[in-house]
Amino acid sequence: SEASGKRKAFAEKKYFDIAPATENTFPGEEDTSYSVPVAATANAKCNTYDANGNIESNRWIDAGDVCTIEKVYKNGFVYVEYPSSSEASGKREAYAEMKYFTLSNPVNLDGNLEVYSGGAGTVSVSGWAYNAANTSQRVDVHFYLGDENGADGSLPLGAVTAENDRGDGTSTGYSETFQTSATGEYYVWVAIIDPSGENNNKWSRSENPVNITSVNNSEPEFIPGDANGDGEVTLRDVAAVRKFIMGEKEIDEKAADLNGDGEVNLRDVRIIRKIILGESVA
């Protein structure tokens, strides 16, 4: 009876089957494996979408537009800032399909210093590092000594490329021993280098410090032939070695083993005598 074919009125709810409201889940779960925001270029003209996942009318992103991806979602969409002449700011934000964008050097650095130790003038390190946003890309790792609060730029250890086979199907490992003139206790600081050149390096440090000893302390110094350790080679050393052979006295065995055969015996006594007399012991 209505020209529109429809009419509105009140009625009892019990006579109707009402479909339950559906929750809008767009755009879904965020993909945190990407380091955002990140620059991206549209490789084709594409639609933009509103917060409900509907295509916006008279809105699009042109091919070649340089954009900024603010968020990445697991459903294949991104939240993107793109050029827009209709906005006073010259920019606008909306959702779009990620397949239409080429990311500029995507970077999401991750890694771990697994093993580290100090030695006589050395520091040994091993671990792994990679760019989660581009797993085929190898990354460089730089190492420094420092205190608990930061790296000391004047104490670099060296650098490696994380490309060793880790035995799990990935080639992201590293293992190296560096030489250093530093001594004492230091933390090992690690910088995974941003391959994009933007200097967004990922820093971390060893959980505990390493102890680096002097190279000179790795082998005690002694005077060859100075068996009794008094700083001179005299007949007293001859007597000391004889008593050692008889089991009556302790001596510096390294200083007394002059022929290097691993034993202290009468042959070494004869060499000590030659040293005292100034004769050749070659």
Short mmCIF file of C-alpha atoms in Angstrom, two decimals:
data_model
loop_
_atom_site.label_atom_id
_atom_site.label_comp_id
_atom_site.label_asym_id
_atom_site.label_seq_id
_atom_site.Cartn_x
_atom_site.Cartn_y
_atom_site.Cartn_z
CA SER A 1 0.00 0.00 0.00
CA GLU A 2 3.08 2.23 0.25
CA ALA A 3 4.62 3.82 -2.80
CA SER A 4 8.07 2.78 -1.55
CA GLY A 5 6.90 -0.79 -1.01
CA LYS A 6 7.95 -0.55 2.64
CA ARG A 7 6.52 0.64 5.97
CA LYS A 8 7.86 1.03 9.53
CA ALA A 9 6.02 0.06 12.74
CA PHE A 10 6.47 -1.59 16.14
CA ALA A 11 6.08 -5.36 16.65
CA GLU A 12 6.96 -8.03 19.23
CA LYS A 13 10.56 -9.23 19.12
CA LYS A 14 9.62 -12.87 19.80
CA TYR A 15 8.25 -13.25 16.28
CA PHE A 16 11.61 -12.50 14.64
CA ASP A 17 14.91 -14.41 14.11
CA ILE A 18 17.57 -11.76 14.49
CA ALA A 19 21.03 -12.56 13.06
CA PRO A 20 23.78 -12.01 15.63
CA ALA A 21 26.02 -9.02 15.06
CA THR A 22 29.39 -9.95 13.59
CA GLU A 23 32.53 -8.34 14.98
CA ASN A 24 34.70 -6.55 12.48
CA THR A 25 38.17 -8.10 12.79
CA PHE A 26 39.79 -6.03 10.03
CA PRO A 27 42.71 -5.51 9.71
CA GLY A 28 43.56 -8.43 12.01
CA GLU A 29 46.76 -9.36 13.81
CA GLU A 30 49.81 -7.19 13.34
CA ASP A 31 52.96 -8.79 11.87
CA THR A 32 55.78 -7.72 14.19
CA SER A 33 58.54 -9.31 12.10
CA TYR A 34 58.87 -6.03 10.19
CA SER A 35 60.73 -3.00 11.46
CA VAL A 36 58.30 -0.11 10.99
CA PRO A 37 57.85 2.65 10.05
CA VAL A 38 59.62 1.90 6.78
CA ALA A 39 59.75 3.70 3.43
CA ALA A 40 58.02 1.97 0.53
CA THR A 41 57.19 2.71 -3.10
CA ALA A 42 53.88 1.77 -4.71
CA ASN A 43 54.65 -0.50 -7.68
CA ALA A 44 51.12 -0.15 -9.13
CA LYS A 45 48.00 1.93 -8.69
CA CYS A 46 45.96 0.44 -5.82
CA ASN A 47 42.81 0.99 -3.79
CA THR A 48 42.75 2.27 -0.24
CA TYR A 49 40.52 0.79 2.48
CA ASP A 50 38.80 2.21 5.56
CA ALA A 51 38.97 0.80 9.11
CA ASN A 52 36.18 -1.69 8.30
CA GLY A 53 37.96 -3.11 5.26
CA ASN A 54 35.76 -1.33 2.73
CA ILE A 55 37.22 0.15 -0.45
CA GLU A 56 37.21 3.94 -0.25
CA SER A 57 35.55 5.66 -3.18
CA ASN A 58 37.58 8.17 -5.17
CA ARG A 59 40.68 7.31 -3.16
CA TRP A 60 43.77 5.49 -4.40
CA ILE A 61 47.55 5.37 -4.32
CA ASP A 62 49.33 5.97 -7.61
CA ALA A 63 52.17 3.86 -8.95
CA GLY A 64 55.49 5.40 -7.99
CA ASP A 65 54.14 7.16 -4.89
CA VAL A 66 56.73 7.18 -2.10
CA CYS A 67 54.89 6.15 1.05
CA THR A 68 55.58 5.24 4.66
CA ILE A 69 54.28 1.92 5.94
CA GLU A 70 53.28 2.41 9.57
CA LYS A 71 52.02 -1.11 10.33
CA VAL A 72 52.04 -4.52 8.65
CA TYR A 73 49.28 -7.09 9.20
CA LYS A 74 49.29 -10.86 8.75
CA ASN A 75 46.26 -10.69 6.44
CA GLY A 76 48.38 -9.03 3.75
CA PHE A 77 47.37 -5.45 4.46
CA VAL A 78 49.38 -2.47 5.65
CA TYR A 79 48.53 0.84 7.25
CA VAL A 80 50.22 3.39 5.06
CA GLU A 81 50.80 7.12 4.79
CA TYR A 82 50.68 8.22 1.16
CA PRO A 83 50.76 11.51 -0.81
CA SER A 84 47.36 13.19 -1.17
CA SER A 85 46.78 16.55 -2.85
CA SER A 86 43.31 16.79 -1.27
CA GLU A 87 44.76 17.08 2.23
CA ALA A 88 46.23 20.30 3.62
CA SER A 89 49.21 18.35 4.91
CA GLY A 90 49.76 16.73 1.51
CA LYS A 91 49.51 13.32 3.12
CA ARG A 92 46.80 10.85 4.09
CA GLU A 93 46.67 7.52 5.95
CA ALA A 94 44.65 4.45 5.05
CA TYR A 95 44.86 0.68 4.66
CA ALA A 96 46.13 -0.93 1.46
CA GLU A 97 47.30 -4.30 0.21
CA MET A 98 50.97 -4.92 0.90
CA LYS A 99 51.53 -6.68 -2.44
CA TYR A 100 51.46 -3.29 -4.18
CA PHE A 101 54.50 -1.97 -2.29
CA THR A 102 58.23 -2.44 -2.56
CA LEU A 103 59.85 -1.89 0.81
CA SER A 104 63.05 0.15 0.84
CA ASN A 105 65.68 -1.99 2.57
CA PRO A 106 63.38 -3.71 5.09
CA VAL A 107 65.25 -4.22 8.36
CA ASN A 108 64.39 -6.19 11.51
CA LEU A 109 67.65 -7.10 13.22
CA ASP A 110 67.91 -9.94 15.71
CA GLY A 111 70.75 -11.93 17.24
CA ASN A 112 72.38 -13.32 20.36
CA LEU A 113 75.90 -13.48 21.81
CA GLU A 114 75.81 -17.07 23.03
CA VAL A 115 79.39 -17.80 24.15
CA TYR A 116 82.14 -15.37 25.18
CA SER A 117 85.41 -15.62 27.11
CA GLY A 118 88.61 -13.75 27.81
CA GLY A 119 92.16 -15.07 27.61
CA ALA A 120 95.76 -13.90 27.45
CA GLY A 121 95.36 -10.88 25.18
CA THR A 122 92.30 -12.38 23.50
CA VAL A 123 88.50 -12.30 23.54
CA SER A 124 86.52 -15.16 21.93
CA VAL A 125 82.89 -14.78 20.85
CA SER A 126 80.27 -16.89 19.09
CA GLY A 127 76.58 -16.43 18.39
CA TRP A 128 74.19 -15.52 15.58
CA ALA A 129 72.68 -12.47 13.88
CA TYR A 130 70.36 -11.83 10.93
CA ASN A 131 67.83 -9.50 9.33
CA ALA A 132 64.43 -11.08 10.02
CA ALA A 133 62.85 -8.90 7.32
CA ASN A 134 65.24 -10.27 4.69
CA THR A 135 66.68 -13.61 5.81
CA SER A 136 68.77 -14.03 2.65
CA GLN A 137 70.75 -10.92 3.51
CA ARG A 138 73.93 -11.39 5.59
CA VAL A 139 74.67 -8.83 8.31
CA ASP A 140 77.93 -7.60 9.83
CA VAL A 141 78.53 -7.67 13.57
CA HIS A 142 80.96 -5.32 15.34
CA PHE A 143 82.42 -5.96 18.80
CA TYR A 144 83.72 -3.56 21.45
CA LEU A 145 84.91 -3.69 25.03
CA GLY A 146 83.23 -1.48 27.60
CA ASP A 147 81.70 -1.24 31.03
CA GLU A 148 78.24 -2.24 32.15
CA ASN A 149 76.72 0.98 30.84
CA GLY A 150 78.17 1.26 27.36
CA ALA A 151 80.78 0.40 24.77
CA ASP A 152 84.12 2.19 24.68
CA GLY A 153 84.70 3.40 21.14
CA SER A 154 88.46 3.41 21.78
CA LEU A 155 88.43 -0.34 22.53
CA PRO A 156 87.14 -2.02 19.35
CA LEU A 157 87.73 -5.76 19.08
CA GLY A 158 86.86 -6.28 15.42
CA ALA A 159 84.05 -7.31 13.11
CA VAL A 160 82.64 -10.45 11.48
CA THR A 161 79.94 -11.33 8.98
CA ALA A 162 77.29 -13.65 10.42
CA GLU A 163 77.32 -16.33 7.73
CA ASN A 164 78.45 -19.57 9.40
CA ASP A 165 76.31 -22.71 9.14
CA ARG A 166 74.52 -23.21 12.47
CA GLY A 167 73.50 -26.80 11.76
CA ASP A 168 69.79 -25.93 11.72
CA GLY A 169 69.50 -25.02 8.07
CA THR A 170 70.50 -21.38 8.57
CA SER A 171 73.78 -19.64 7.82
CA THR A 172 73.59 -16.82 10.36
CA GLY A 173 76.27 -17.84 12.87
CA TYR A 174 79.62 -16.33 13.78
CA SER A 175 82.64 -17.45 15.81
CA GLU A 176 85.86 -15.47 16.22
CA THR A 177 88.80 -14.83 18.53
CA PHE A 178 90.08 -11.25 18.63
CA GLN A 179 93.47 -9.99 19.79
CA THR A 180 93.51 -7.06 22.22
CA SER A 181 96.04 -5.11 24.25
CA ALA A 182 93.44 -4.35 26.94
CA THR A 183 93.70 -6.13 30.28
CA GLY A 184 91.25 -6.48 33.14
CA GLU A 185 87.49 -7.06 33.30
CA TYR A 186 85.29 -5.75 30.49
CA TYR A 187 81.83 -6.37 29.10
CA VAL A 188 81.64 -7.39 25.45
CA TRP A 189 79.38 -5.04 23.48
CA VAL A 190 77.81 -6.24 20.23
CA ALA A 191 76.47 -4.06 17.40
CA ILE A 192 74.48 -5.79 14.63
CA ILE A 193 74.92 -3.35 11.76
CA ASP A 194 71.89 -1.99 9.92
CA PRO A 195 72.41 -3.08 6.28
CA SER A 196 70.22 -0.22 5.02
CA GLY A 197 72.84 2.31 6.05
CA GLU A 198 70.34 4.15 8.26
CA ASN A 199 72.52 3.48 11.34
CA ASN A 200 69.66 1.78 13.22
CA ASN A 201 72.13 -0.73 14.64
CA LYS A 202 70.97 -3.25 17.24
CA TRP A 203 73.14 -3.11 20.40
CA SER A 204 73.49 -5.60 23.22
CA ARG A 205 76.18 -6.74 25.67
CA SER A 206 77.42 -9.84 27.40
CA GLU A 207 75.56 -10.78 30.56
CA ASN A 208 78.83 -10.94 32.53
CA PRO A 209 82.28 -9.37 32.05
CA VAL A 210 85.25 -11.26 30.65
CA ASN A 211 88.69 -11.25 32.26
CA ILE A 212 91.54 -10.44 29.88
CA THR A 213 95.04 -11.19 31.15
CA SER A 214 98.33 -9.82 29.90
CA VAL A 215 100.06 -11.80 27.18
CA ASN A 216 103.26 -11.57 29.24
CA ASN A 217 101.55 -13.32 32.12
CA SER A 218 100.58 -16.32 30.02
CA GLU A 219 104.10 -17.76 30.37
CA PRO A 220 106.17 -16.84 33.47
CA GLU A 221 109.54 -15.30 32.69
CA PHE A 222 112.73 -16.99 33.89
CA ILE A 223 116.46 -16.92 33.27
CA PRO A 224 117.65 -20.13 31.56
CA GLY A 225 119.85 -21.99 34.03
CA ASP A 226 118.64 -20.02 37.07
CA ALA A 227 117.34 -23.13 38.79
CA ASN A 228 117.17 -21.61 42.28
CA GLY A 229 115.46 -18.41 41.06
CA ASP A 230 117.87 -15.91 42.57
CA GLY A 231 118.27 -14.00 39.30
CA GLU A 232 121.75 -15.32 38.51
CA VAL A 233 123.27 -18.42 36.94
CA THR A 234 126.03 -19.57 39.27
CA LEU A 235 127.47 -22.70 40.84
CA ARG A 236 124.62 -22.48 43.33
CA ASP A 237 122.30 -23.47 40.49
CA VAL A 238 124.53 -26.45 39.70
CA ALA A 239 124.25 -27.55 43.32
CA ALA A 240 120.49 -26.97 43.32
CA VAL A 241 119.98 -29.13 40.23
CA ARG A 242 122.12 -31.93 41.68
CA LYS A 243 120.02 -31.89 44.85
CA PHE A 244 116.83 -31.90 42.73
CA ILE A 245 118.03 -34.99 40.86
CA MET A 246 118.63 -36.66 44.22
CA GLY A 247 115.13 -35.66 45.37
CA GLU A 248 116.40 -33.28 48.04
CA LYS A 249 115.35 -29.86 46.70
CA GLU A 250 112.65 -28.08 44.69
CA ILE A 251 113.79 -25.91 41.77
CA ASP A 252 112.41 -24.01 38.78
CA GLU A 253 112.26 -26.97 36.42
CA LYS A 254 111.53 -24.85 33.33
CA ALA A 255 114.65 -22.77 33.98
CA ALA A 256 116.72 -25.91 34.61
CA ASP A 257 115.56 -27.94 31.58
CA LEU A 258 118.04 -26.29 29.25
CA ASN A 259 118.03 -28.88 26.47
CA GLY A 260 114.23 -28.90 26.32
CA ASP A 261 113.79 -32.65 26.61
CA GLY A 262 111.20 -32.35 29.36
CA GLU A 263 113.54 -33.68 32.06
CA VAL A 264 116.07 -32.18 34.44
CA ASN A 265 119.19 -34.35 34.61
CA LEU A 266 122.97 -34.27 34.48
CA ARG A 267 122.89 -33.15 30.84
CA ASP A 268 121.31 -29.91 32.02
CA VAL A 269 123.99 -29.59 34.73
CA ARG A 270 126.66 -29.67 32.05
CA ILE A 271 124.88 -26.92 30.11
CA ILE A 272 124.66 -24.74 33.25
CA ARG A 273 128.40 -25.12 33.71
CA LYS A 274 128.94 -23.95 30.11
CA ILE A 275 126.75 -20.88 30.76
CA ILE A 276 128.82 -20.03 33.84
CA LEU A 277 132.07 -20.41 31.88
CA GLY A 278 130.71 -18.38 29.00
CA GLU A 279 130.98 -21.26 26.56
CA SER A 280 128.64 -21.89 23.64
CA VAL A 281 125.66 -24.05 24.55
CA ALA A 282 124.33 -24.45 20.99
#
